[in-house]
């Protein structure tokens, strides 16, 4: 048996190749079983697998996602029930415009579940942004900055209710872009965010679990304004994660509105917000 330069015994090439082939086969089988388990009804399973079958490029995004989730020990950041809630909407609306606040272990999944559509991610952590895109450079993502902190949530709500700043619900996406007077408005985002109507939005960021974190106050408010100003047909499907936390719940009730809540699973709420083309003094 040969030696490597460091004195370590060199294993035979043939067994290594056989091992890799076996691992690849096991990964493929595991991936199919995983998808079959997740998409429990036959229609879903056949629909998804037929999409993969039509993909001629073996390095396509769907194939990459299948391989990744079949072989990684990491699990998505949402539960199966939560993912299924969003999956059912994406299945109905895809290909669509899908805006996701946050990059995470589930980013490949969200992008792959919207084949042919536009899926855009917004991430505030520069180091995490670089880490994710290094391994998945095909994802469409932007690094963004927020001007709020979670510790300011109560004061921001008080200021909004007192009518301070121009936080009108009818300003539309264009009115958000340079609205320095309303601290809840997300300003300075990439032009693509304001210039496109989003059919589905997932709010699972920015961080909101320590006082100096940006919190999701601005994201919730901004998405509500954009959804109300929609000019295209249909409602905007909005998902908000971590509704077990007081800030997320309070801001959801104020801006996304309980009357528009269509359902939920675990810590995820689903809202269907219709376009509102008339001026009003509040969101709900």
PDB file of C-alpha atoms in Angstrom:
ATOM      1  CA  UNK A   1       0.000   0.000   0.000  1.00  0.00           C
ATOM      2  CA  UNK A   2       1.393   3.412  -0.951  1.00  0.00           C
ATOM      3  CA  UNK A   3       2.005   6.360   1.374  1.00  0.00           C
ATOM      4  CA  UNK A   4       0.956  10.015   1.229  1.00  0.00           C
ATOM      5  CA  UNK A   5       3.654  12.625   1.682  1.00  0.00           C
ATOM      6  CA  UNK A   6       2.820  12.943   5.357  1.00  0.00           C
ATOM      7  CA  UNK A   7       3.314   9.204   5.973  1.00  0.00           C
ATOM      8  CA  UNK A   8      -0.434   8.396   6.125  1.00  0.00           C
ATOM      9  CA  UNK A   9      -1.274   5.107   4.376  1.00  0.00           C
ATOM     10  CA  UNK A  10      -2.991   5.730   1.012  1.00  0.00           C
ATOM     11  CA  UNK A  11      -6.288   3.957   0.582  1.00  0.00           C
ATOM     12  CA  UNK A  12      -7.051   2.131  -2.635  1.00  0.00           C
ATOM     13  CA  UNK A  13      -8.677   4.326  -5.321  1.00  0.00           C
ATOM     14  CA  UNK A  14     -11.293   1.771  -6.318  1.00  0.00           C
ATOM     15  CA  UNK A  15     -12.875   1.405  -2.871  1.00  0.00           C
ATOM     16  CA  UNK A  16     -13.058   5.216  -2.584  1.00  0.00           C
ATOM     17  CA  UNK A  17     -14.844   5.479  -5.920  1.00  0.00           C
ATOM     18  CA  UNK A  18     -17.217   2.720  -4.936  1.00  0.00           C
ATOM     19  CA  UNK A  19     -17.877   4.467  -1.633  1.00  0.00           C
ATOM     20  CA  UNK A  20     -18.615   7.766  -3.358  1.00  0.00           C
ATOM     21  CA  UNK A  21     -20.954   6.092  -5.817  1.00  0.00           C
ATOM     22  CA  UNK A  22     -22.791   4.370  -2.997  1.00  0.00           C
ATOM     23  CA  UNK A  23     -23.059   7.643  -1.094  1.00  0.00           C
ATOM     24  CA  UNK A  24     -24.432   9.429  -4.158  1.00  0.00           C
ATOM     25  CA  UNK A  25     -26.987   6.705  -4.689  1.00  0.00           C
ATOM     26  CA  UNK A  26     -28.006   6.788  -1.057  1.00  0.00           C
ATOM     27  CA  UNK A  27     -28.353  10.575  -1.232  1.00  0.00           C
ATOM     28  CA  UNK A  28     -30.616  10.339  -4.269  1.00  0.00           C
ATOM     29  CA  UNK A  29     -32.787   7.692  -2.619  1.00  0.00           C
ATOM     30  CA  UNK A  30     -32.903   9.678   0.615  1.00  0.00           C
ATOM     31  CA  UNK A  31     -33.883  12.794  -1.308  1.00  0.00           C
ATOM     32  CA  UNK A  32     -36.768  11.073  -3.049  1.00  0.00           C
ATOM     33  CA  UNK A  33     -37.945   9.550   0.232  1.00  0.00           C
ATOM     34  CA  UNK A  34     -37.681  12.921   1.935  1.00  0.00           C
ATOM     35  CA  UNK A  35     -39.734  14.647  -0.739  1.00  0.00           C
ATOM     36  CA  UNK A  36     -42.224  11.784  -0.848  1.00  0.00           C
ATOM     37  CA  UNK A  37     -42.683  12.053   2.909  1.00  0.00           C
ATOM     38  CA  UNK A  38     -43.054  15.818   2.826  1.00  0.00           C
ATOM     39  CA  UNK A  39     -45.410  15.983  -0.163  1.00  0.00           C
ATOM     40  CA  UNK A  40     -47.789  13.404   1.226  1.00  0.00           C
ATOM     41  CA  UNK A  41     -50.489  13.551  -1.445  1.00  0.00           C
ATOM     42  CA  UNK A  42     -49.793  12.056  -4.859  1.00  0.00           C
ATOM     43  CA  UNK A  43     -50.615  15.214  -6.783  1.00  0.00           C
ATOM     44  CA  UNK A  44     -48.003  17.262  -4.963  1.00  0.00           C
ATOM     45  CA  UNK A  45     -45.372  14.584  -5.292  1.00  0.00           C
ATOM     46  CA  UNK A  46     -45.951  14.027  -9.000  1.00  0.00           C
ATOM     47  CA  UNK A  47     -46.069  17.753  -9.684  1.00  0.00           C
ATOM     48  CA  UNK A  48     -42.746  18.399  -7.983  1.00  0.00           C
ATOM     49  CA  UNK A  49     -40.954  15.375  -9.392  1.00  0.00           C
ATOM     50  CA  UNK A  50     -42.216  16.100 -12.900  1.00  0.00           C
ATOM     51  CA  UNK A  51     -40.721  19.574 -12.599  1.00  0.00           C
ATOM     52  CA  UNK A  52     -37.360  17.990 -11.795  1.00  0.00           C
ATOM     53  CA  UNK A  53     -37.777  15.545 -14.674  1.00  0.00           C
ATOM     54  CA  UNK A  54     -38.258  18.440 -17.110  1.00  0.00           C
ATOM     55  CA  UNK A  55     -35.004  20.023 -15.945  1.00  0.00           C
ATOM     56  CA  UNK A  56     -32.295  19.093 -18.429  1.00  0.00           C
ATOM     57  CA  UNK A  57     -29.432  20.752 -16.541  1.00  0.00           C
ATOM     58  CA  UNK A  58     -28.208  18.408 -13.752  1.00  0.00           C
ATOM     59  CA  UNK A  59     -26.807  21.388 -11.826  1.00  0.00           C
ATOM     60  CA  UNK A  60     -30.133  23.216 -11.850  1.00  0.00           C
ATOM     61  CA  UNK A  61     -31.421  24.846  -8.711  1.00  0.00           C
ATOM     62  CA  UNK A  62     -33.991  22.123  -8.085  1.00  0.00           C
ATOM     63  CA  UNK A  63     -31.354  19.409  -8.338  1.00  0.00           C
ATOM     64  CA  UNK A  64     -28.997  21.367  -6.086  1.00  0.00           C
ATOM     65  CA  UNK A  65     -31.721  21.811  -3.471  1.00  0.00           C
ATOM     66  CA  UNK A  66     -32.635  18.126  -3.605  1.00  0.00           C
ATOM     67  CA  UNK A  67     -29.025  17.085  -3.092  1.00  0.00           C
ATOM     68  CA  UNK A  68     -28.479  19.611  -0.315  1.00  0.00           C
ATOM     69  CA  UNK A  69     -31.495  18.651   1.786  1.00  0.00           C
ATOM     70  CA  UNK A  70     -30.934  14.948   1.196  1.00  0.00           C
ATOM     71  CA  UNK A  71     -27.389  15.052   2.523  1.00  0.00           C
ATOM     72  CA  UNK A  72     -27.092  17.905   5.043  1.00  0.00           C
ATOM     73  CA  UNK A  73     -27.469  17.241   8.804  1.00  0.00           C
ATOM     74  CA  UNK A  74     -28.884  20.779   9.152  1.00  0.00           C
ATOM     75  CA  UNK A  75     -32.629  21.275   9.090  1.00  0.00           C
ATOM     76  CA  UNK A  76     -34.637  24.296   7.867  1.00  0.00           C
ATOM     77  CA  UNK A  77     -35.423  26.967  10.427  1.00  0.00           C
ATOM     78  CA  UNK A  78     -39.156  26.346  10.223  1.00  0.00           C
ATOM     79  CA  UNK A  79     -41.101  23.236  11.136  1.00  0.00           C
ATOM     80  CA  UNK A  80     -42.608  20.904   8.565  1.00  0.00           C
ATOM     81  CA  UNK A  81     -46.117  22.253   9.258  1.00  0.00           C
ATOM     82  CA  UNK A  82     -44.917  25.839   8.843  1.00  0.00           C
ATOM     83  CA  UNK A  83     -43.105  25.062   5.601  1.00  0.00           C
ATOM     84  CA  UNK A  84     -46.125  23.207   4.281  1.00  0.00           C
ATOM     85  CA  UNK A  85     -48.308  26.281   4.854  1.00  0.00           C
ATOM     86  CA  UNK A  86     -46.080  28.411   2.624  1.00  0.00           C
ATOM     87  CA  UNK A  87     -45.534  25.555   0.172  1.00  0.00           C
ATOM     88  CA  UNK A  88     -49.251  25.296  -0.549  1.00  0.00           C
ATOM     89  CA  UNK A  89     -49.405  28.996  -1.401  1.00  0.00           C
ATOM     90  CA  UNK A  90     -46.284  28.843  -3.569  1.00  0.00           C
ATOM     91  CA  UNK A  91     -47.666  25.830  -5.375  1.00  0.00           C
ATOM     92  CA  UNK A  92     -50.786  27.830  -6.205  1.00  0.00           C
ATOM     93  CA  UNK A  93     -49.031  31.073  -7.177  1.00  0.00           C
ATOM     94  CA  UNK A  94     -45.710  29.963  -8.666  1.00  0.00           C
ATOM     95  CA  UNK A  95     -44.102  31.257 -10.797  1.00  0.00           C
ATOM     96  CA  UNK A  96     -44.475  34.444  -8.811  1.00  0.00           C
ATOM     97  CA  UNK A  97     -42.606  37.338  -7.221  1.00  0.00           C
ATOM     98  CA  UNK A  98     -41.465  36.101  -3.812  1.00  0.00           C
ATOM     99  CA  UNK A  99     -39.733  38.425  -1.329  1.00  0.00           C
ATOM    100  CA  UNK A 100     -37.992  36.817   1.650  1.00  0.00           C
ATOM    101  CA  UNK A 101     -36.635  38.751   4.629  1.00  0.00           C
ATOM    102  CA  UNK A 102     -33.596  36.760   5.745  1.00  0.00           C
ATOM    103  CA  UNK A 103     -31.126  34.233   4.400  1.00  0.00           C
ATOM    104  CA  UNK A 104     -30.985  30.922   6.213  1.00  0.00           C
ATOM    105  CA  UNK A 105     -30.798  27.164   6.023  1.00  0.00           C
ATOM    106  CA  UNK A 106     -34.133  27.191   4.203  1.00  0.00           C
ATOM    107  CA  UNK A 107     -33.160  29.671   1.451  1.00  0.00           C
ATOM    108  CA  UNK A 108     -32.467  26.993  -1.165  1.00  0.00           C
ATOM    109  CA  UNK A 109     -35.859  25.498  -0.385  1.00  0.00           C
ATOM    110  CA  UNK A 110     -37.771  28.766  -0.876  1.00  0.00           C
ATOM    111  CA  UNK A 111     -36.007  29.550  -4.122  1.00  0.00           C
ATOM    112  CA  UNK A 112     -36.458  26.020  -5.495  1.00  0.00           C
ATOM    113  CA  UNK A 113     -40.179  26.044  -4.659  1.00  0.00           C
ATOM    114  CA  UNK A 114     -40.671  29.037  -6.972  1.00  0.00           C
ATOM    115  CA  UNK A 115     -39.249  27.695 -10.274  1.00  0.00           C
ATOM    116  CA  UNK A 116     -39.458  30.232 -13.063  1.00  0.00           C
ATOM    117  CA  UNK A 117     -40.353  33.017 -10.647  1.00  0.00           C
ATOM    118  CA  UNK A 118     -38.327  35.758  -8.960  1.00  0.00           C
ATOM    119  CA  UNK A 119     -37.241  34.994  -5.395  1.00  0.00           C
ATOM    120  CA  UNK A 120     -35.305  37.795  -3.693  1.00  0.00           C
ATOM    121  CA  UNK A 121     -33.708  37.618  -0.235  1.00  0.00           C
ATOM    122  CA  UNK A 122     -32.848  40.554   2.061  1.00  0.00           C
ATOM    123  CA  UNK A 123     -30.217  39.934   4.753  1.00  0.00           C
ATOM    124  CA  UNK A 124     -28.835  42.364   7.341  1.00  0.00           C
ATOM    125  CA  UNK A 125     -25.838  40.375   8.654  1.00  0.00           C
ATOM    126  CA  UNK A 126     -22.907  40.990   6.254  1.00  0.00           C
ATOM    127  CA  UNK A 127     -20.899  37.999   7.429  1.00  0.00           C
ATOM    128  CA  UNK A 128     -23.837  35.604   7.151  1.00  0.00           C
ATOM    129  CA  UNK A 129     -24.755  37.125   3.790  1.00  0.00           C
ATOM    130  CA  UNK A 130     -21.268  36.332   2.438  1.00  0.00           C
ATOM    131  CA  UNK A 131     -21.259  32.846   3.954  1.00  0.00           C
ATOM    132  CA  UNK A 132     -24.580  31.829   2.397  1.00  0.00           C
ATOM    133  CA  UNK A 133     -23.823  33.259  -1.043  1.00  0.00           C
ATOM    134  CA  UNK A 134     -20.416  31.629  -1.110  1.00  0.00           C
ATOM    135  CA  UNK A 135     -22.058  28.201  -1.084  1.00  0.00           C
ATOM    136  CA  UNK A 136     -25.162  29.193  -3.095  1.00  0.00           C
ATOM    137  CA  UNK A 137     -24.090  31.984  -5.471  1.00  0.00           C
ATOM    138  CA  UNK A 138     -27.172  31.533  -7.671  1.00  0.00           C
ATOM    139  CA  UNK A 139     -29.516  32.925  -5.004  1.00  0.00           C
ATOM    140  CA  UNK A 140     -30.728  36.476  -5.665  1.00  0.00           C
ATOM    141  CA  UNK A 141     -29.954  38.383  -2.475  1.00  0.00           C
ATOM    142  CA  UNK A 142     -29.078  41.853  -1.201  1.00  0.00           C
ATOM    143  CA  UNK A 143     -27.347  42.983   1.960  1.00  0.00           C
ATOM    144  CA  UNK A 144     -29.523  45.646   3.616  1.00  0.00           C
ATOM    145  CA  UNK A 145     -29.324  47.893   6.657  1.00  0.00           C
ATOM    146  CA  UNK A 146     -32.077  48.753   9.135  1.00  0.00           C
ATOM    147  CA  UNK A 147     -32.332  51.962  11.146  1.00  0.00           C
ATOM    148  CA  UNK A 148     -34.320  50.659  14.114  1.00  0.00           C
ATOM    149  CA  UNK A 149     -33.596  48.597  17.211  1.00  0.00           C
ATOM    150  CA  UNK A 150     -35.910  46.172  18.972  1.00  0.00           C
ATOM    151  CA  UNK A 151     -35.637  48.247  22.150  1.00  0.00           C
ATOM    152  CA  UNK A 152     -37.425  51.073  20.291  1.00  0.00           C
ATOM    153  CA  UNK A 153     -40.510  49.002  19.404  1.00  0.00           C
ATOM    154  CA  UNK A 154     -42.817  50.561  22.000  1.00  0.00           C
ATOM    155  CA  UNK A 155     -41.739  54.123  21.226  1.00  0.00           C
ATOM    156  CA  UNK A 156     -42.105  53.557  17.471  1.00  0.00           C
ATOM    157  CA  UNK A 157     -45.635  52.281  17.950  1.00  0.00           C
ATOM    158  CA  UNK A 158     -46.507  55.219  20.217  1.00  0.00           C
ATOM    159  CA  UNK A 159     -45.102  57.660  17.659  1.00  0.00           C
ATOM    160  CA  UNK A 160     -47.089  56.044  14.840  1.00  0.00           C
ATOM    161  CA  UNK A 161     -50.349  56.109  16.799  1.00  0.00           C
ATOM    162  CA  UNK A 162     -49.745  59.752  17.708  1.00  0.00           C
ATOM    163  CA  UNK A 163     -49.518  60.615  14.033  1.00  0.00           C
ATOM    164  CA  UNK A 164     -45.874  61.636  14.175  1.00  0.00           C
ATOM    165  CA  UNK A 165     -44.079  61.344  10.838  1.00  0.00           C
ATOM    166  CA  UNK A 166     -45.673  60.498   7.524  1.00  0.00           C
ATOM    167  CA  UNK A 167     -46.645  56.859   8.100  1.00  0.00           C
ATOM    168  CA  UNK A 168     -49.854  56.912   6.074  1.00  0.00           C
ATOM    169  CA  UNK A 169     -51.014  53.435   5.005  1.00  0.00           C
ATOM    170  CA  UNK A 170     -51.857  54.660   1.499  1.00  0.00           C
ATOM    171  CA  UNK A 171     -48.462  55.993   0.427  1.00  0.00           C
ATOM    172  CA  UNK A 172     -47.568  52.913  -1.654  1.00  0.00           C
ATOM    173  CA  UNK A 173     -44.152  51.433  -2.375  1.00  0.00           C
ATOM    174  CA  UNK A 174     -42.800  54.551  -4.069  1.00  0.00           C
ATOM    175  CA  UNK A 175     -43.698  56.644  -1.046  1.00  0.00           C
ATOM    176  CA  UNK A 176     -41.613  54.394   1.196  1.00  0.00           C
ATOM    177  CA  UNK A 177     -38.371  54.759  -0.711  1.00  0.00           C
ATOM    178  CA  UNK A 178     -37.266  58.124   0.675  1.00  0.00           C
ATOM    179  CA  UNK A 179     -39.615  58.523   3.612  1.00  0.00           C
ATOM    180  CA  UNK A 180     -37.168  59.672   6.259  1.00  0.00           C
ATOM    181  CA  UNK A 181     -40.011  61.109   8.338  1.00  0.00           C
ATOM    182  CA  UNK A 182     -41.496  57.696   9.190  1.00  0.00           C
ATOM    183  CA  UNK A 183     -39.003  55.600  11.133  1.00  0.00           C
ATOM    184  CA  UNK A 184     -41.000  52.460  10.371  1.00  0.00           C
ATOM    185  CA  UNK A 185     -40.524  52.868   6.622  1.00  0.00           C
ATOM    186  CA  UNK A 186     -37.651  50.812   5.214  1.00  0.00           C
ATOM    187  CA  UNK A 187     -35.685  53.315   3.161  1.00  0.00           C
ATOM    188  CA  UNK A 188     -32.555  52.683   1.121  1.00  0.00           C
ATOM    189  CA  UNK A 189     -33.519  49.188  -0.009  1.00  0.00           C
ATOM    190  CA  UNK A 190     -32.466  48.118  -3.528  1.00  0.00           C
ATOM    191  CA  UNK A 191     -34.635  49.647  -6.243  1.00  0.00           C
ATOM    192  CA  UNK A 192     -35.841  46.177  -7.252  1.00  0.00           C
ATOM    193  CA  UNK A 193     -37.701  45.893  -3.947  1.00  0.00           C
ATOM    194  CA  UNK A 194     -39.768  49.024  -4.520  1.00  0.00           C
ATOM    195  CA  UNK A 195     -40.123  48.578  -8.277  1.00  0.00           C
ATOM    196  CA  UNK A 196     -41.740  45.146  -8.243  1.00  0.00           C
ATOM    197  CA  UNK A 197     -45.089  43.982  -6.913  1.00  0.00           C
ATOM    198  CA  UNK A 198     -44.574  41.028  -4.595  1.00  0.00           C
ATOM    199  CA  UNK A 199     -47.124  38.230  -4.725  1.00  0.00           C
ATOM    200  CA  UNK A 200     -45.772  36.371  -1.693  1.00  0.00           C
ATOM    201  CA  UNK A 201     -43.673  37.727   1.202  1.00  0.00           C
ATOM    202  CA  UNK A 202     -41.954  35.773   3.976  1.00  0.00           C
ATOM    203  CA  UNK A 203     -40.905  37.853   7.003  1.00  0.00           C
ATOM    204  CA  UNK A 204     -38.422  35.722   8.928  1.00  0.00           C
ATOM    205  CA  UNK A 205     -35.854  38.476   9.552  1.00  0.00           C
ATOM    206  CA  UNK A 206     -34.212  40.696  10.607  1.00  0.00           C
ATOM    207  CA  UNK A 207     -33.130  39.515  14.037  1.00  0.00           C
ATOM    208  CA  UNK A 208     -35.560  40.316  16.807  1.00  0.00           C
ATOM    209  CA  UNK A 209     -34.465  38.513  19.952  1.00  0.00           C
ATOM    210  CA  UNK A 210     -32.134  40.990  21.732  1.00  0.00           C
ATOM    211  CA  UNK A 211     -32.506  44.742  22.438  1.00  0.00           C
ATOM    212  CA  UNK A 212     -29.979  46.043  19.888  1.00  0.00           C
ATOM    213  CA  UNK A 213     -31.265  43.804  17.077  1.00  0.00           C
ATOM    214  CA  UNK A 214     -33.110  45.646  14.272  1.00  0.00           C
ATOM    215  CA  UNK A 215     -36.427  43.955  15.061  1.00  0.00           C
ATOM    216  CA  UNK A 216     -39.150  43.308  12.487  1.00  0.00           C
ATOM    217  CA  UNK A 217     -41.197  46.439  13.099  1.00  0.00           C
ATOM    218  CA  UNK A 218     -40.102  48.142   9.884  1.00  0.00           C
ATOM    219  CA  UNK A 219     -40.394  45.002   7.790  1.00  0.00           C
ATOM    220  CA  UNK A 220     -43.984  44.372   8.941  1.00  0.00           C
ATOM    221  CA  UNK A 221     -45.036  47.991   8.374  1.00  0.00           C
ATOM    222  CA  UNK A 222     -43.337  48.246   4.971  1.00  0.00           C
ATOM    223  CA  UNK A 223     -44.811  44.993   3.677  1.00  0.00           C
ATOM    224  CA  UNK A 224     -48.276  46.117   4.794  1.00  0.00           C
ATOM    225  CA  UNK A 225     -47.916  49.375   2.836  1.00  0.00           C
ATOM    226  CA  UNK A 226     -46.659  47.575  -0.260  1.00  0.00           C
ATOM    227  CA  UNK A 227     -49.463  45.011  -0.113  1.00  0.00           C
ATOM    228  CA  UNK A 228     -52.143  47.688   0.207  1.00  0.00           C
ATOM    229  CA  UNK A 229     -50.726  49.566  -2.782  1.00  0.00           C
ATOM    230  CA  UNK A 230     -50.729  46.507  -5.045  1.00  0.00           C
ATOM    231  CA  UNK A 231     -52.117  47.243  -8.517  1.00  0.00           C
ATOM    232  CA  UNK A 232     -52.024  43.741  -9.947  1.00  0.00           C
ATOM    233  CA  UNK A 233     -54.767  41.170  -9.571  1.00  0.00           C
ATOM    234  CA  UNK A 234     -55.132  39.170  -6.387  1.00  0.00           C
ATOM    235  CA  UNK A 235     -54.122  39.571  -2.774  1.00  0.00           C
ATOM    236  CA  UNK A 236     -50.607  39.611  -1.338  1.00  0.00           C
ATOM    237  CA  UNK A 237     -49.838  36.462   0.664  1.00  0.00           C
ATOM    238  CA  UNK A 238     -47.750  37.484   3.679  1.00  0.00           C
ATOM    239  CA  UNK A 239     -46.139  35.048   6.120  1.00  0.00           C
ATOM    240  CA  UNK A 240     -44.776  36.240   9.470  1.00  0.00           C
ATOM    241  CA  UNK A 241     -42.600  33.922  11.558  1.00  0.00           C
ATOM    242  CA  UNK A 242     -41.976  34.002  15.332  1.00  0.00           C
ATOM    243  CA  UNK A 243     -45.431  35.318  16.231  1.00  0.00           C
ATOM    244  CA  UNK A 244     -44.934  33.870  19.703  1.00  0.00           C
ATOM    245  CA  UNK A 245     -42.844  36.981  20.412  1.00  0.00           C
ATOM    246  CA  UNK A 246     -44.729  40.074  21.639  1.00  0.00           C
ATOM    247  CA  UNK A 247     -43.338  42.568  19.110  1.00  0.00           C
ATOM    248  CA  UNK A 248     -44.132  40.418  16.087  1.00  0.00           C
ATOM    249  CA  UNK A 249     -47.649  39.755  17.375  1.00  0.00           C
ATOM    250  CA  UNK A 250     -48.371  43.387  18.268  1.00  0.00           C
ATOM    251  CA  UNK A 251     -47.120  44.783  14.965  1.00  0.00           C
ATOM    252  CA  UNK A 252     -48.931  42.088  12.999  1.00  0.00           C
ATOM    253  CA  UNK A 253     -52.240  43.037  14.615  1.00  0.00           C
ATOM    254  CA  UNK A 254     -51.612  46.741  13.966  1.00  0.00           C
ATOM    255  CA  UNK A 255     -50.465  46.595  10.343  1.00  0.00           C
ATOM    256  CA  UNK A 256     -51.223  43.182   8.803  1.00  0.00           C
ATOM    257  CA  UNK A 257     -54.612  43.014  10.543  1.00  0.00           C
ATOM    258  CA  UNK A 258     -56.366  40.107  12.190  1.00  0.00           C
ATOM    259  CA  UNK A 259     -59.236  40.345   9.685  1.00  0.00           C
ATOM    260  CA  UNK A 260     -56.779  39.447   6.906  1.00  0.00           C
ATOM    261  CA  UNK A 261     -55.308  36.480   8.785  1.00  0.00           C
ATOM    262  CA  UNK A 262     -55.985  33.385   6.677  1.00  0.00           C
ATOM    263  CA  UNK A 263     -54.424  30.750   8.915  1.00  0.00           C
ATOM    264  CA  UNK A 264     -51.281  29.655  10.665  1.00  0.00           C
ATOM    265  CA  UNK A 265     -49.119  26.787  11.834  1.00  0.00           C
ATOM    266  CA  UNK A 266     -46.775  26.704  14.794  1.00  0.00           C
ATOM    267  CA  UNK A 267     -45.110  30.104  15.037  1.00  0.00           C
ATOM    268  CA  UNK A 268     -46.076  31.141  11.491  1.00  0.00           C
ATOM    269  CA  UNK A 269     -49.087  33.302  10.589  1.00  0.00           C
ATOM    270  CA  UNK A 270     -50.472  33.677   7.078  1.00  0.00           C
ATOM    271  CA  UNK A 271     -52.199  36.859   5.939  1.00  0.00           C
ATOM    272  CA  UNK A 272     -53.958  37.576   2.633  1.00  0.00           C
ATOM    273  CA  UNK A 273     -53.946  41.334   2.200  1.00  0.00           C
ATOM    274  CA  UNK A 274     -56.116  42.813  -0.549  1.00  0.00           C
ATOM    275  CA  UNK A 275     -55.126  45.964  -2.441  1.00  0.00           C
ATOM    276  CA  UNK A 276     -56.694  49.073  -0.954  1.00  0.00           C
ATOM    277  CA  UNK A 277     -56.953  51.877  -3.485  1.00  0.00           C
ATOM    278  CA  UNK A 278     -58.589  54.468  -1.259  1.00  0.00           C
ATOM    279  CA  UNK A 279     -57.004  56.692   1.339  1.00  0.00           C
ATOM    280  CA  UNK A 280     -57.580  55.693   4.947  1.00  0.00           C
ATOM    281  CA  UNK A 281     -56.305  56.728   8.334  1.00  0.00           C
ATOM    282  CA  UNK A 282     -55.382  53.269   9.590  1.00  0.00           C
ATOM    283  CA  UNK A 283     -54.449  49.827   8.290  1.00  0.00           C
ATOM    284  CA  UNK A 284     -57.196  47.708   9.781  1.00  0.00           C
TER     285      UNK A 284
END
